[in-house]
Coordinates of C-alpha atoms and ligand atoms in Angstrom, one line a residue:
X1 CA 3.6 32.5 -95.4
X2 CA 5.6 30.4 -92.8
X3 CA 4.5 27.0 -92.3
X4 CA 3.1 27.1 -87.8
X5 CA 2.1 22.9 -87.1
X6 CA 1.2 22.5 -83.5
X7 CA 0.9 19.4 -81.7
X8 CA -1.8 19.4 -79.0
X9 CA -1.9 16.8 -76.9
X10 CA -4.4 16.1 -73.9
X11 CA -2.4 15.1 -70.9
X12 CA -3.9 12.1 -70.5
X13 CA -1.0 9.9 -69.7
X14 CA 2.4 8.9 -71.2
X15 CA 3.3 9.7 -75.4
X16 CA 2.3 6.6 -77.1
X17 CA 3.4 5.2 -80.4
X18 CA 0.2 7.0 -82.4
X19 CA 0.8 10.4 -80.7
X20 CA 4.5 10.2 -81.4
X21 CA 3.8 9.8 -85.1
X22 CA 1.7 12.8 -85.0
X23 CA 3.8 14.7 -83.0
X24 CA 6.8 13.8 -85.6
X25 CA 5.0 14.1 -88.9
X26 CA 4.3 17.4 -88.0
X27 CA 7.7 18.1 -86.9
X28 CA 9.3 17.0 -89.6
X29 CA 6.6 19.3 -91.9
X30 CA 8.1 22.4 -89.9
X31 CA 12.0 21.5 -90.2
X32 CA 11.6 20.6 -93.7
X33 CA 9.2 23.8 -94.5
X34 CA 11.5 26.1 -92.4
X35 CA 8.4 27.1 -90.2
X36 CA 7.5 26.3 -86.9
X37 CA 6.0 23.7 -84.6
X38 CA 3.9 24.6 -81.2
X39 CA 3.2 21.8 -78.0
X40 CA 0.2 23.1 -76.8
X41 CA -1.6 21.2 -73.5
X42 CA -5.1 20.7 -74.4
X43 CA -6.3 20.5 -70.5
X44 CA -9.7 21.6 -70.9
X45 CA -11.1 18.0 -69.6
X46 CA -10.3 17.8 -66.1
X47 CA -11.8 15.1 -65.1
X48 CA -9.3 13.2 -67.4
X49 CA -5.7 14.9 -66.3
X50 CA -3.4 12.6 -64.7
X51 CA -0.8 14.0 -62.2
X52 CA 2.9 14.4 -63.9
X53 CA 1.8 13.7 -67.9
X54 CA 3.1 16.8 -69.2
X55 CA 6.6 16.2 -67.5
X56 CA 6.2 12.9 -68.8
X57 CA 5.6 13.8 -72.5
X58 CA 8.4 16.7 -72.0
X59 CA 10.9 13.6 -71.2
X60 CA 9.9 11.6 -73.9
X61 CA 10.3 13.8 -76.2
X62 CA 13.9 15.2 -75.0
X63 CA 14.9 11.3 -75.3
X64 CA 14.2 11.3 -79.1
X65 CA 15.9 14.9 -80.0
X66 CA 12.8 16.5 -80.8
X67 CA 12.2 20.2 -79.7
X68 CA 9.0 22.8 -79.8
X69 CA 9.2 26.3 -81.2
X70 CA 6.7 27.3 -79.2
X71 CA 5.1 25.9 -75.9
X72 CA 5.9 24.2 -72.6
X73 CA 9.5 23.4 -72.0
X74 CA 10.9 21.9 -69.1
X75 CA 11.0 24.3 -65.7
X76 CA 9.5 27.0 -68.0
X77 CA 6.7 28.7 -66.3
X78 CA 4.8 29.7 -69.3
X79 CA 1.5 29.2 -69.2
X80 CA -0.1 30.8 -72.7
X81 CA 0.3 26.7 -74.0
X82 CA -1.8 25.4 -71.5
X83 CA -5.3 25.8 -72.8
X84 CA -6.7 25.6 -69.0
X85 CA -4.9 29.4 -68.7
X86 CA -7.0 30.9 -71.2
X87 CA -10.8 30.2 -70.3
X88 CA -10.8 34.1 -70.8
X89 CA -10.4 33.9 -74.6
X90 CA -12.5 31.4 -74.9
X91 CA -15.6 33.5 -73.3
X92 CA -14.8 35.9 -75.1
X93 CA -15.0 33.9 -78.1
X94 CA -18.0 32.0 -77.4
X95 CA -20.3 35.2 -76.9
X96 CA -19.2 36.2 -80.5
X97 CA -21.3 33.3 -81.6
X98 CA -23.9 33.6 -79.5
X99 CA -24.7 37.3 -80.4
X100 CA -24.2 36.1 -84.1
X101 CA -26.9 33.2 -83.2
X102 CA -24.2 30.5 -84.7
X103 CA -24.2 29.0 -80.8
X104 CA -26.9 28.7 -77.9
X105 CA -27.6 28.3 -74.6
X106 CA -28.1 24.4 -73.4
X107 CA -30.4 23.7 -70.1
X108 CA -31.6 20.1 -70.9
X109 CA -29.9 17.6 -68.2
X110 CA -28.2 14.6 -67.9
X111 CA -31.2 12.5 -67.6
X112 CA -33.4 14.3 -70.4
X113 CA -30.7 13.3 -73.0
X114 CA -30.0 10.2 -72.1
X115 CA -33.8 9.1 -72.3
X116 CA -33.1 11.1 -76.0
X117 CA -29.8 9.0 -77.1
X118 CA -32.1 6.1 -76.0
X119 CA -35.2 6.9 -78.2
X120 CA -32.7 8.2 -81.1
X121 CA -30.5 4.8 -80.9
X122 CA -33.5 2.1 -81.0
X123 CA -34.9 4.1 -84.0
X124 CA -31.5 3.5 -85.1
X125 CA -31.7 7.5 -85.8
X126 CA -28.7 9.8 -85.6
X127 CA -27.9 10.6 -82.3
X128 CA -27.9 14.2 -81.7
X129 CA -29.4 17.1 -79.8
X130 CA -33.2 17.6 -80.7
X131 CA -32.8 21.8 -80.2
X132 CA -35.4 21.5 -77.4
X133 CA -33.8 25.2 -76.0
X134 CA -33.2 27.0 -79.6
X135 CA -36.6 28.1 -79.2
X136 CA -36.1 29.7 -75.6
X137 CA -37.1 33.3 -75.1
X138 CA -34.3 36.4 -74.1
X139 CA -36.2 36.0 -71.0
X140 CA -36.8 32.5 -70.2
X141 CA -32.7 32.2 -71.3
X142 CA -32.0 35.0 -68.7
X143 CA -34.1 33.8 -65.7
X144 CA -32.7 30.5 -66.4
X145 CA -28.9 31.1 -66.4
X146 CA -29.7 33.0 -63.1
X147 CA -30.6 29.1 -61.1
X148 CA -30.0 26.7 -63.4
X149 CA -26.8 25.0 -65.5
X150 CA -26.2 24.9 -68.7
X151 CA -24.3 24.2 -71.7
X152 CA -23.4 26.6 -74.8
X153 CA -24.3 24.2 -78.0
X154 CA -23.1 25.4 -81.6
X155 CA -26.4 25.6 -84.2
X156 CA -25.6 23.5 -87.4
X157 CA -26.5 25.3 -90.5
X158 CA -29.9 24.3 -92.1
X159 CA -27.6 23.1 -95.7
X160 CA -27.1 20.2 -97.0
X161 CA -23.2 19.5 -96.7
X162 CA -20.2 21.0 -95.8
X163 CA -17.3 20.4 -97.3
X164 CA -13.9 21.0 -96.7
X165 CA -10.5 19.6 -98.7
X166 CA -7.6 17.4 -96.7
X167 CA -4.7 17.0 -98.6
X168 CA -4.3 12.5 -97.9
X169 CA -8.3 12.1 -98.5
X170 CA -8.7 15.1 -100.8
X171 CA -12.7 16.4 -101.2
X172 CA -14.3 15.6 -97.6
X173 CA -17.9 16.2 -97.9
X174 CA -20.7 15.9 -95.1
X175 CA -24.4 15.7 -94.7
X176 CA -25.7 18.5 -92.0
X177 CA -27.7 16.6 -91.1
X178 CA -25.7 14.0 -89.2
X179 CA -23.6 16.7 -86.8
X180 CA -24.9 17.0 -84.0
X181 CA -25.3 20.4 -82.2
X182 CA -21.9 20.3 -80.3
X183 CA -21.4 21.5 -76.9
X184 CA -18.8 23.9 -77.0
X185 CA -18.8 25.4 -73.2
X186 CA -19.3 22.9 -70.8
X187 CA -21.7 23.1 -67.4
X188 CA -18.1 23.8 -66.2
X189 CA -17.5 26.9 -68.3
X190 CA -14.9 25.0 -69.7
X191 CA -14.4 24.8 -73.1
X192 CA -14.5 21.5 -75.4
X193 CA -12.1 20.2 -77.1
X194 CA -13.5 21.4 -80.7
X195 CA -13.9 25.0 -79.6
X196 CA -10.6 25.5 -78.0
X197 CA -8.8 23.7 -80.4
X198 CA -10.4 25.7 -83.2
X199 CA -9.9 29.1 -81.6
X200 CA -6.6 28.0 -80.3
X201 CA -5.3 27.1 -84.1
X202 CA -6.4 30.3 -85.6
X203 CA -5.0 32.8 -82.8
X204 CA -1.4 30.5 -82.8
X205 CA -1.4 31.0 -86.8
X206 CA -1.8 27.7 -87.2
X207 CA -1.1 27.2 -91.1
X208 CA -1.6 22.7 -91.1
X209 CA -3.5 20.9 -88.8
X210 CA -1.9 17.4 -88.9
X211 CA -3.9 15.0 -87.3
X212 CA -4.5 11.0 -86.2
X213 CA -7.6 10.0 -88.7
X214 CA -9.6 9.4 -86.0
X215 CA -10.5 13.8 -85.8
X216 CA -11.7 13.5 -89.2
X217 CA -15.0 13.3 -88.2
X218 CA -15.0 15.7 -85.8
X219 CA -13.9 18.3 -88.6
X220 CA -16.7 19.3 -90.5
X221 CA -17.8 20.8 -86.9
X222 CA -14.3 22.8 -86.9
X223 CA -14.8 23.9 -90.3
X224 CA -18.0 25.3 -89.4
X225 CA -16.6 27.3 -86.9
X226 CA -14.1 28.6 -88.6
X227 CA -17.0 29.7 -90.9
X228 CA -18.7 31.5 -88.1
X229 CA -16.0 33.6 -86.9
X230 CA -15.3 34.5 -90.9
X231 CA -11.4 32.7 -90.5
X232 CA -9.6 31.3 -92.5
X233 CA -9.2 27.2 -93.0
X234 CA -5.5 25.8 -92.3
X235 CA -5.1 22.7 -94.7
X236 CA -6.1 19.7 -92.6
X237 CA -3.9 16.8 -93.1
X238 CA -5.4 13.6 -91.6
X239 CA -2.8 10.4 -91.0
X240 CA -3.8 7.2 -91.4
X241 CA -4.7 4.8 -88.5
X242 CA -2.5 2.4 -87.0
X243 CA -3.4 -1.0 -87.8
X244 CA -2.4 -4.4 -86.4
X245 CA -0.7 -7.4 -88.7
X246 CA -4.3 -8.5 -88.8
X247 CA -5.8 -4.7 -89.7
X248 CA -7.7 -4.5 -87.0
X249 CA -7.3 -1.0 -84.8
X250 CA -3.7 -1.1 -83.1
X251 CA -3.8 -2.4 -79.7
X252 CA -1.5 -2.3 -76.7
X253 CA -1.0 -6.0 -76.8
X254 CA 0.4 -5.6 -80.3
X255 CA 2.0 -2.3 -80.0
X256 CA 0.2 0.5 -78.8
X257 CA 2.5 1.2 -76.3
X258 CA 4.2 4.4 -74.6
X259 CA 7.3 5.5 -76.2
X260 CA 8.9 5.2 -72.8
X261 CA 8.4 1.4 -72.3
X262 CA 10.1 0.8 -75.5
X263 CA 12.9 2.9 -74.1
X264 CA 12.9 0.7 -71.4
X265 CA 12.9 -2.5 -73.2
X266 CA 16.2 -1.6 -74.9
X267 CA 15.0 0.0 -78.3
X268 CA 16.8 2.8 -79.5
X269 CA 15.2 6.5 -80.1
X270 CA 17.0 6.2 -83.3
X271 CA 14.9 3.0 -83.9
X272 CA 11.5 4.8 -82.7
X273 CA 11.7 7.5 -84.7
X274 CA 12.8 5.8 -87.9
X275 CA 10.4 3.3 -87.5
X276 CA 7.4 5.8 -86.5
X277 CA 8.3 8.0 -89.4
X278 CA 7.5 4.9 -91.9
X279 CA 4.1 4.2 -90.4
X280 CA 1.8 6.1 -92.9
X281 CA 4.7 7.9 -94.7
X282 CA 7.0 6.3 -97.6
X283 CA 10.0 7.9 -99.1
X284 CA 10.8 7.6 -103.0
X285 CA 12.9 4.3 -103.3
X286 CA 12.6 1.7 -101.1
X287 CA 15.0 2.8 -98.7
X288 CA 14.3 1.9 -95.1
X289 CA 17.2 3.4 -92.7
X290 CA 16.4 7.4 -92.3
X291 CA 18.3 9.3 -89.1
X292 CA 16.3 12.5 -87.9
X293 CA 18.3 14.6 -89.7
X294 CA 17.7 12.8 -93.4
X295 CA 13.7 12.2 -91.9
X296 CA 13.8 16.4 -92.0
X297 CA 15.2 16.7 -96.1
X298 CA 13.1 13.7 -97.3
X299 CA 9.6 14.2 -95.3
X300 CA 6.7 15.4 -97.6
X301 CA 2.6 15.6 -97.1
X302 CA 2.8 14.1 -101.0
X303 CA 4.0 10.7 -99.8
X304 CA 1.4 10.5 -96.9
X305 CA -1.3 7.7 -97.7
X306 CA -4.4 7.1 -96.7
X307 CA -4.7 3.4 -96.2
X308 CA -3.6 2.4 -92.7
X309 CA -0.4 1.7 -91.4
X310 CA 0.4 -1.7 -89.8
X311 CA 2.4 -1.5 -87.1
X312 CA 5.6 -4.4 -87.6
X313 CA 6.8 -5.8 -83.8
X314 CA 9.4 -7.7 -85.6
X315 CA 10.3 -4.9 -88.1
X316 CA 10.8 -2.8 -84.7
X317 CA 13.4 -5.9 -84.1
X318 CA 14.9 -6.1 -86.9
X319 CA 15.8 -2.4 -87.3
X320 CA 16.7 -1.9 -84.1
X321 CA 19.6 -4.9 -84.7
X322 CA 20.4 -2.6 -87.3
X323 CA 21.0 0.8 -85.3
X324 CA 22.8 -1.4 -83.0
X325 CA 25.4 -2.5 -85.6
X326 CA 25.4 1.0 -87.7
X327 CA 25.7 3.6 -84.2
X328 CA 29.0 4.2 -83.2
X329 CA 30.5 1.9 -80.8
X330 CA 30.4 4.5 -77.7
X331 CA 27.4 5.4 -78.2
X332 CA 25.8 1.5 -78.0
X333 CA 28.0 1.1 -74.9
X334 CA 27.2 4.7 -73.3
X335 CA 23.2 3.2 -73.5
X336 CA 23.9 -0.3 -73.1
X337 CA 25.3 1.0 -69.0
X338 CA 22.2 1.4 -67.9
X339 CA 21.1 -2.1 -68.8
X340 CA 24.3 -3.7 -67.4
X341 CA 23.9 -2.1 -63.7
X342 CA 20.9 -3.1 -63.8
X343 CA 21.5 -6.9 -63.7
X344 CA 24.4 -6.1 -61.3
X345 CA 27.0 -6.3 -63.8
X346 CA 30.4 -4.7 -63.3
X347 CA 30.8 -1.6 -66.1
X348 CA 34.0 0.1 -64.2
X349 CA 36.4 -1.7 -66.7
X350 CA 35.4 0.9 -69.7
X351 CA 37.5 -0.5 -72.1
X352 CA 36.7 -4.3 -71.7
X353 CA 32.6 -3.1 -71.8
X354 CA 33.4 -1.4 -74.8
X355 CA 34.7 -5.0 -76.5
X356 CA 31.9 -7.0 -74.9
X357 CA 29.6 -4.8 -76.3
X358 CA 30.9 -4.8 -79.8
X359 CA 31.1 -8.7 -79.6
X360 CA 27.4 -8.5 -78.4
X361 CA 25.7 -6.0 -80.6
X362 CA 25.4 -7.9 -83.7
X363 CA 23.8 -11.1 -81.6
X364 CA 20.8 -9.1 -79.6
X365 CA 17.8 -7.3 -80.8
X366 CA 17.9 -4.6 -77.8
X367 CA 19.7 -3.2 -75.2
X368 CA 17.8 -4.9 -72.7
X369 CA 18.9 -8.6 -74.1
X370 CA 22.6 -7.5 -74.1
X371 CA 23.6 -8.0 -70.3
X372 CA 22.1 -11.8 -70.5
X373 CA 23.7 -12.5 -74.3
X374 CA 27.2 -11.3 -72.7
X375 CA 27.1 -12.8 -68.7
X376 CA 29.6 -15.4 -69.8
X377 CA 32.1 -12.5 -70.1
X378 CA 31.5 -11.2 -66.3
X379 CA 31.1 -15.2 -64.6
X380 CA 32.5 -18.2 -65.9
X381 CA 29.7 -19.8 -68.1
X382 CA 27.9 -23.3 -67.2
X383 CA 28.4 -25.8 -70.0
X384 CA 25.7 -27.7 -70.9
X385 CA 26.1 -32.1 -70.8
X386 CA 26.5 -32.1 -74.9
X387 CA 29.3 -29.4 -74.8
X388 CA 30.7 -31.2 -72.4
X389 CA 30.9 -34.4 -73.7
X390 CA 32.6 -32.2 -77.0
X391 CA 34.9 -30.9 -74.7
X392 CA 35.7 -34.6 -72.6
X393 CA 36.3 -36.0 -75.7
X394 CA 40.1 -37.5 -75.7
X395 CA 41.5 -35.3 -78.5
X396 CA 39.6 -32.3 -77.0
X397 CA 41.4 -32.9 -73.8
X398 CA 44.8 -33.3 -75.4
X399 CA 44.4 -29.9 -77.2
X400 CA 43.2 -27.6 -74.4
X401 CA 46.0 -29.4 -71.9
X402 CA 48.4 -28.2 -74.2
X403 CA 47.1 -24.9 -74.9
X404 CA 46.7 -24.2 -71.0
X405 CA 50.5 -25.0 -70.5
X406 CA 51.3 -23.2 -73.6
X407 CA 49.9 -20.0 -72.6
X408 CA 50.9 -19.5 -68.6
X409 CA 54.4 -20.4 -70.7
X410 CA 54.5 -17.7 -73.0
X411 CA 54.3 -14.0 -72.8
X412 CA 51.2 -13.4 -75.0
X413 CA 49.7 -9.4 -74.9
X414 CA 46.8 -9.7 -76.7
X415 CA 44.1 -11.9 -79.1
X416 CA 46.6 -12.0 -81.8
X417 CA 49.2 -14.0 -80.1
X418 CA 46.8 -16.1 -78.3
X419 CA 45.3 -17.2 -82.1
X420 CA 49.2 -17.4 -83.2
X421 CA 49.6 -20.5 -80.7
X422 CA 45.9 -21.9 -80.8
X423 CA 47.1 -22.3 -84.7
X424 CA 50.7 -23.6 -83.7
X425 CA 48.7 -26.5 -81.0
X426 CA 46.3 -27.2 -84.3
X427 CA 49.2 -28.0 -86.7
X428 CA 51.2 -29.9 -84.2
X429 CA 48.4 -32.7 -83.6
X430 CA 46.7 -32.2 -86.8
X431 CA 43.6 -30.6 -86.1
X432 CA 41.7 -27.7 -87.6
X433 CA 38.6 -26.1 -88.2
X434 CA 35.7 -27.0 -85.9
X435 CA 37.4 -29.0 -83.8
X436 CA 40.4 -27.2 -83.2
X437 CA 37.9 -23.9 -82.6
X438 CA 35.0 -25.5 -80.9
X439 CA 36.4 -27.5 -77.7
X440 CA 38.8 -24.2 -76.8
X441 CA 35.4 -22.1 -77.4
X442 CA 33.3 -24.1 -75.7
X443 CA 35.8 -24.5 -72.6
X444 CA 36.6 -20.3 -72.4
X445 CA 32.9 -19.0 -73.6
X446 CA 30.3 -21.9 -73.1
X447 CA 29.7 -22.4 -76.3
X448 CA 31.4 -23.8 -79.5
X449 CA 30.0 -21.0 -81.8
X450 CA 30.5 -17.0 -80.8
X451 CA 32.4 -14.2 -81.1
X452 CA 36.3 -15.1 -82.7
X453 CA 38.7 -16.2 -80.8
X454 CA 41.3 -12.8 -80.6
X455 CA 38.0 -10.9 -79.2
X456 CA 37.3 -13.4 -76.7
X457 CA 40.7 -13.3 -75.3
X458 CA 40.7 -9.6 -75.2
X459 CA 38.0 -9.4 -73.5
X460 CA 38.7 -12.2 -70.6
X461 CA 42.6 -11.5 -70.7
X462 CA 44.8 -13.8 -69.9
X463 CA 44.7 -14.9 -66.4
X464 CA 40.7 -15.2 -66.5
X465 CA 41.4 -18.0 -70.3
X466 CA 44.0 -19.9 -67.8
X467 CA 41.1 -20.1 -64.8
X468 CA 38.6 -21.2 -67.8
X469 CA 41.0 -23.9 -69.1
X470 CA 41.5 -24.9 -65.9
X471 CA 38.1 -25.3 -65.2
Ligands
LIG1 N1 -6.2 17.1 -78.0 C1 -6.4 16.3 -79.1 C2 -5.7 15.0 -78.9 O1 -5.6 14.7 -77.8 C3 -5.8 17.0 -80.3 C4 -6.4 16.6 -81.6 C5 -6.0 17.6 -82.7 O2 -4.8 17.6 -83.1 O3 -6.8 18.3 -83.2 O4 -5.3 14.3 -79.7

């Protein structure tokens, strides 16, 4: 049977780091399986929508290369995803259950179970419905549903557990008695998120229901329903909660952020999805560096584990440097732009941006930090009172005199040449090393260590070295 994964997101907001992972585990399942993966809107709580977050997600998503089978796509009209379109399926579905007696009308209001949850909690009992309207007549329902509203609440079994396998926490097993009777149509005559979501898989074909840790409680109620309507169970997969360094549930101080502010801050989506991909997942060896394309061969449900997954800032960092140095050089510059014009730095010259960015991606940690680690290529830099001391010294003065003059005398094209006669000046009054290389650094680039002297000059060219000497 082909593998069908969904990932079913409310629109709530923007895709943060925990809903990218699940939205790329189960990805990765369908391109490695051959099968298929489905974005499906779960909408059904309106009262929590947010203007624009589908759009949002749709973006994100198309930043990091990954694509849906099945579901909304940008300027698509389709509407069979969205599960606020099809309230028709789910009455439909719901009076199954109640004419099977598996579900029941609700009238108790808000006040009645709150003074309930109150009694239940300082008994320190378990908080659930106490079936006051299970026993309601055909006709006291009926005269009822005529004035007043009311909820449809699934009936919990009378057995001791159920039990259902997931394949990171293998045998799941839960007492009846701590499930509450779940609302499953709201006063709204919308659905909740356990009913649609459990009709929704089976009638999509779901075949693995991949899933933050966090539903895991909610699926004994799932499996139940699935029992009710006689369907069959797709194999839950539950990942592992995002911790911080200090195990404790991730926040957004420490990393809980949306995928689009880390965009924004200069990380690559080559970095976000490599890194994302290792939070709960490991591959054989030890390697660390996975594109998407290696992610969809290696990925398997085997190497998911169960304990949680910290999430690393300054792992983020550190492979981030790393796609910086490893991408090809166009394709750092092509996103660096964006940065650059953005602290009002001239990119027209595509062929000196290209060399300031290859002399500046192996010294920053992000796109955003490359305009700042590079502004001594666009203005002349300010030298701090030590360099210039290192650079007032007599001997400094005598060498970068001489090299000034030497250069607005000679006919040097490039980096090369220019090296050829810093080497010349250094053998003629006997210096080398640091201090032949650090005054001339310090006086063209602001400081006595950076990038080697042929790349500087190729970047500044000539006439901008003779202004810096000068200076
Ligand atoms: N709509 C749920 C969410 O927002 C989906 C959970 C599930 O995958 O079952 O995460």
């Amino acid at each position: 049977m082909e593998t069908k994964v969904r990932f079913a997101p409310s629109p709530t907001g923007f895709l943060h780091v925990g809903g990218l992972r699940t939205a790329l585990f189960n990805y990765l399942y369908a391109r490695k399986t051959g099968g298929k993966i489905v974005l499906r809107i779960e909408d059904t709580d309106q009262a929590r929508k947010v203007e624009n977050a589908v759009e949002n997600l749709l973006s994100s998503f198309e930043k990091l290369d990954i694509h849906f089978d099945e579901g909304p796509h940008k300027n698509d009209g389709s509407v069979q995803h969205f599960q606020s379109q099809r309230l028709s399926i789910y009455k439909e579905h719901i009076q199954k259950l109640i004419d099977s007696g598996d579900a029941y009308p609700c009238f108790c209001d808000g006040s009645r179970l709150e003074t309930l949850r109150k009694k239940l909690s300082d008994a320190k009992a378990t908080i659930k419905y106490d079936r006051k309207c299970l026993n309601l007549s055909a006709e006291e329902i009926q005269a009822k549903q005529e004035t007043e509203p009311f909820v449809i609440r699934m009936k919990i079994p009378n057995e001791e557990k159920v039990k259902f396998y997931d394949v990171v926490r293998e045998k799941v097993s839960i007492n009846c008695s701590e499930i509450d009777d779940q609302v499953l149509i709201k006063s709204d005559g919308f659905p909740t998120y356990h009913f649609a979501n459990v009709v929704d898989d089976h009638l999509m074909g779901i075949t693995h229901v991949m899933r933050g840790e966090e539903w895991l409680p909610s699926t004994p109620k799932h499996v139940l329903l699935y029992r009710f309507f006689g369907w069959n169970l797709p194999k839950y997969i539950h990942l592992p909660l995002l911790l911080n360094p200090d195990r404790s549930k991730l926040s957004k101080r420490q990393g809980d952020v949306a995928v689009e502010d880390y965009l924004e801050k200069g990380f690559l989506p080559e970095t976000l999805i490599n890194f994302v991909a290792l939070l709960g997942w490991h591959p054989k060896d030890d390697r660390e560096m996975f594109s998407l394309k290696e992610l969809e061969n290696e990925f398997s449900l085997k190497r998911i584990h169960k304990s949680g997954a910290v999430f690393d800032l300054e792992k983020l960092k550190w492979m981030n440097s790393q796609y910086l140095m490893q991408l090809p050089l166009e394709t750092v510059v092509e996103r660096s732009i964006p940065f650059f014009e953005n602290a009002n730095l001239d990119t027209s010259d595509k062929a000196k941006l290209s060399l300031i960015v290859d002399a500046t991606r192996q010294r920053v940690q992000t796109l955003a930090e490359m305009p700042e680690a590079s502004k001594m290529y666009f203005t002349v830099p300010v030298i701090s009172v030590d360099n210039k001391e290192l650079i007032n010294a007599p001997q400094s003065r005598e060498l970068l005199q001489k090299l000034k003059e030497n250069i607005e005398n000679s006919n040097i094209p490039d980096g090369d040449g220019f090296k050829q006669i810093v080497m010349n000046i250094g053998k003629e009054i006997s210096l080398s090393g640091k201090s032949l290389f650090f005054p001339i650094r310090t006086a063209i680039y602001g400081e006595p260590k950076g990038p080697d002297l042929v790349l500087l000059f190729n970047i500044l060219g000539k006439k901008e070295v003779i202004n810096r000497l000068n200076q």
